[in-house]
Amino acid sequence: MRSNFGLFWTEKFFDPNHFIDGGVTGISLLVSTLTKWNLSYLIVLINIPFVILGYKQIGKGFAIKTSIAIIALSLALVFIPFVPITHEKLLIAFFGGFFLGGGIGLAMRGGCVIDGTEVLALYISRRSQLTVGNIILILNIIIFAFAAYFINIDTALYAILTYLSASNTIDFIVNGLEAYTGVTIISDKNEEIKHFIISDMKRGVTIYKGEGGYLEKKDIDIIYTVVTKLEMSKLQTEVRHIDPDAFVVQQQIADIKGGVVKRQAFH
């Protein structure tokens, strides 16, 4: 229900001011602006094909959760009164995107979506060379282009600002400040680096045994550890201090469980 609260405030920010966003929300707002049809009905109707697709692609539980979330949002738009807080367009675009991203992010953490374009993007990505992010971007560009043509260019530009605000909020809620980064380090001074990670950063490490291909080095120790984004700068600085020639590879991690990831009180 927290996700619906965020989406409810988004629609109430946007609808009275004829603003739009990307995805199904943006399509609903665009159609509502052009036709004067009820927004709450449009959100349900336009999402139906995506819920069916989600049922086939992801599963029954996902489809049920998504349906409940969409219906609850629609009912909230009908029965909960709202008085516009501001008519300042820049504030509407920014905070509308903030609430939109908050609602979608909380829905994703709960195992469902409120905007069906994510399901469509997943479906297309499995049958093409495009990533989910690329597909969502293309769909939103089409929506913004329609907004620019049928409403005005200002609305489309504010919609892009809203989209950027929402995207950053989703990333923050889904990943949080403690978004993790996997780090692979290959160095001739691996013992010093390992000691720093364990003793100073209080993180666990895994040592892989390998050998060099290009320089044909034998018995290379490869260090692998997981740190937060906030700790990444500290680790990079110290590794460069210990061994300026160290080979370091970083990769984002969506989720982790177990292991020595949280800070430990080593003695």
Tab-separated table of C-alpha atoms in Angstrom, residues 43-178:
chain	number	residue	atom	x	y	z
A	43	ILE	CA	-4.889	3.179	-15.627
A	44	VAL	CA	-6.748	-0.105	-15.116
A	45	LEU	CA	-7.685	-0.627	-18.783
A	46	ILE	CA	-4.260	0.149	-20.243
A	47	ASN	CA	-2.521	-2.083	-17.696
A	48	ILE	CA	-4.694	-5.152	-18.421
A	49	PRO	CA	-2.630	-6.418	-21.413
A	50	PHE	CA	0.577	-5.980	-19.411
A	51	VAL	CA	-0.832	-7.892	-16.421
A	52	ILE	CA	-1.769	-10.772	-18.751
A	53	LEU	CA	1.724	-10.670	-20.257
A	54	GLY	CA	3.240	-10.646	-16.759
A	55	TYR	CA	1.166	-13.700	-15.829
A	56	LYS	CA	2.552	-15.596	-18.823
A	57	GLN	CA	6.137	-14.373	-18.508
A	58	ILE	CA	6.704	-14.168	-14.740
A	59	GLY	CA	3.962	-16.016	-12.889
A	60	LYS	CA	0.596	-16.037	-11.164
A	61	GLY	CA	1.788	-14.442	-7.912
A	62	PHE	CA	3.305	-11.485	-9.753
A	63	ALA	CA	0.110	-10.949	-11.763
A	64	ILE	CA	-2.097	-11.063	-8.653
A	65	LYS	CA	0.065	-8.595	-6.701
A	66	THR	CA	0.251	-6.262	-9.686
A	67	SER	CA	-3.527	-6.390	-10.239
A	68	ILE	CA	-4.230	-5.589	-6.581
A	69	ALA	CA	-1.778	-2.669	-6.633
A	70	ILE	CA	-3.262	-1.200	-9.832
A	71	ILE	CA	-6.856	-1.540	-8.634
A	72	ALA	CA	-5.991	-0.017	-5.251
A	73	LEU	CA	-4.342	2.939	-6.997
A	74	SER	CA	-7.394	3.421	-9.217
A	75	LEU	CA	-9.773	3.354	-6.249
A	76	ALA	CA	-7.598	5.819	-4.345
A	77	LEU	CA	-7.784	8.246	-7.261
A	78	VAL	CA	-11.585	8.003	-7.237
A	79	PHE	CA	-12.348	8.210	-3.523
A	80	ILE	CA	-9.526	10.204	-1.904
A	81	PRO	CA	-9.919	13.970	-2.347
A	82	PHE	CA	-6.895	16.082	-3.189
A	83	VAL	CA	-6.262	19.822	-3.408
A	84	PRO	CA	-3.276	20.808	-5.617
A	85	ILE	CA	-0.383	21.926	-3.424
A	86	THR	CA	1.343	24.022	-6.079
A	87	HIS	CA	1.004	25.080	-9.699
A	88	GLU	CA	4.733	25.724	-10.115
A	89	LYS	CA	5.657	23.499	-13.056
A	90	LEU	CA	9.248	22.824	-12.059
A	91	LEU	CA	8.172	21.669	-8.590
A	92	ILE	CA	5.423	19.513	-10.083
A	93	ALA	CA	7.865	17.835	-12.473
A	94	PHE	CA	10.481	17.162	-9.799
A	95	PHE	CA	8.274	16.060	-6.906
A	96	GLY	CA	5.844	14.276	-9.198
A	97	GLY	CA	8.775	12.216	-10.441
A	98	PHE	CA	9.947	11.710	-6.872
A	99	PHE	CA	6.598	10.282	-5.748
A	100	LEU	CA	6.268	8.278	-8.962
A	101	GLY	CA	9.700	6.719	-8.492
A	102	GLY	CA	8.923	6.053	-4.842
A	103	GLY	CA	5.707	4.225	-5.709
A	104	ILE	CA	7.274	2.135	-8.473
A	105	GLY	CA	10.355	1.375	-6.365
A	106	LEU	CA	8.303	0.161	-3.395
A	107	ALA	CA	6.153	-1.930	-5.726
A	108	MET	CA	9.266	-3.553	-7.204
A	109	ARG	CA	10.590	-4.360	-3.733
A	110	GLY	CA	7.226	-5.985	-3.000
A	111	GLY	CA	7.434	-8.232	-6.054
A	112	CYS	CA	5.096	-6.448	-8.470
A	113	VAL	CA	4.889	-3.431	-10.768
A	114	ILE	CA	2.357	-0.657	-11.227
A	115	ASP	CA	3.649	0.377	-14.629
A	116	GLY	CA	3.239	-2.437	-17.141
A	117	THR	CA	5.888	-1.204	-19.568
A	118	GLU	CA	8.535	-2.935	-17.444
A	119	VAL	CA	6.846	-6.263	-18.238
A	120	LEU	CA	6.695	-5.423	-21.953
A	121	ALA	CA	10.362	-4.405	-21.902
A	122	LEU	CA	11.305	-7.708	-20.257
A	123	TYR	CA	9.319	-9.628	-22.888
A	124	ILE	CA	10.933	-7.777	-25.814
A	125	SER	CA	14.451	-8.009	-24.351
A	126	ARG	CA	14.218	-11.805	-24.285
A	127	ARG	CA	13.535	-11.783	-28.023
A	128	SER	CA	15.953	-9.092	-29.148
A	129	GLN	CA	19.422	-7.659	-28.593
A	130	LEU	CA	18.048	-4.691	-26.630
A	131	THR	CA	18.276	-4.410	-22.859
A	132	VAL	CA	15.292	-3.689	-20.619
A	133	GLY	CA	16.625	-0.181	-19.968
A	134	ASN	CA	17.006	0.515	-23.689
A	135	ILE	CA	13.457	-0.634	-24.427
A	136	ILE	CA	11.925	1.467	-21.637
A	137	LEU	CA	13.880	4.487	-22.902
A	138	ILE	CA	12.618	3.952	-26.477
A	139	LEU	CA	9.004	3.562	-25.296
A	140	ASN	CA	9.243	6.739	-23.245
A	141	ILE	CA	10.787	8.694	-26.119
A	142	ILE	CA	7.748	7.706	-28.240
A	143	ILE	CA	5.374	8.845	-25.460
A	144	PHE	CA	7.224	12.160	-25.045
A	145	ALA	CA	7.137	12.693	-28.819
A	146	PHE	CA	3.351	12.215	-28.826
A	147	ALA	CA	3.081	14.663	-25.924
A	148	ALA	CA	5.134	17.241	-27.805
A	149	TYR	CA	2.966	16.829	-30.924
A	150	PHE	CA	-0.516	16.625	-29.368
A	151	ILE	CA	-0.080	18.911	-26.339
A	152	ASN	CA	3.022	21.114	-26.503
A	153	ILE	CA	6.807	20.928	-26.342
A	154	ASP	CA	6.923	22.356	-22.809
A	155	THR	CA	4.849	19.448	-21.472
A	156	ALA	CA	7.180	16.970	-23.174
A	157	LEU	CA	10.284	18.627	-21.724
A	158	TYR	CA	8.812	18.664	-18.215
A	159	ALA	CA	7.902	15.002	-18.734
A	160	ILE	CA	11.556	14.199	-19.430
A	161	LEU	CA	12.535	15.973	-16.197
A	162	THR	CA	9.920	13.930	-14.351
A	163	TYR	CA	11.263	10.729	-15.897
A	164	LEU	CA	14.816	11.525	-14.754
A	165	SER	CA	13.617	12.307	-11.225
A	166	ALA	CA	11.599	9.094	-11.074
A	167	SER	CA	14.469	6.963	-12.414
A	168	ASN	CA	16.884	8.184	-9.749
A	169	THR	CA	14.311	7.665	-7.002
A	170	ILE	CA	13.632	4.095	-8.174
A	171	ASP	CA	17.362	3.351	-8.158
A	172	PHE	CA	17.706	4.760	-4.643
A	173	ILE	CA	14.760	2.776	-3.240
A	174	VAL	CA	15.591	-0.508	-4.969
A	175	ASN	CA	19.342	-0.402	-4.325
A	176	GLY	CA	19.630	2.093	-1.478
A	177	LEU	CA	22.745	3.905	-0.345
A	178	GLU	CA	24.343	0.541	0.314
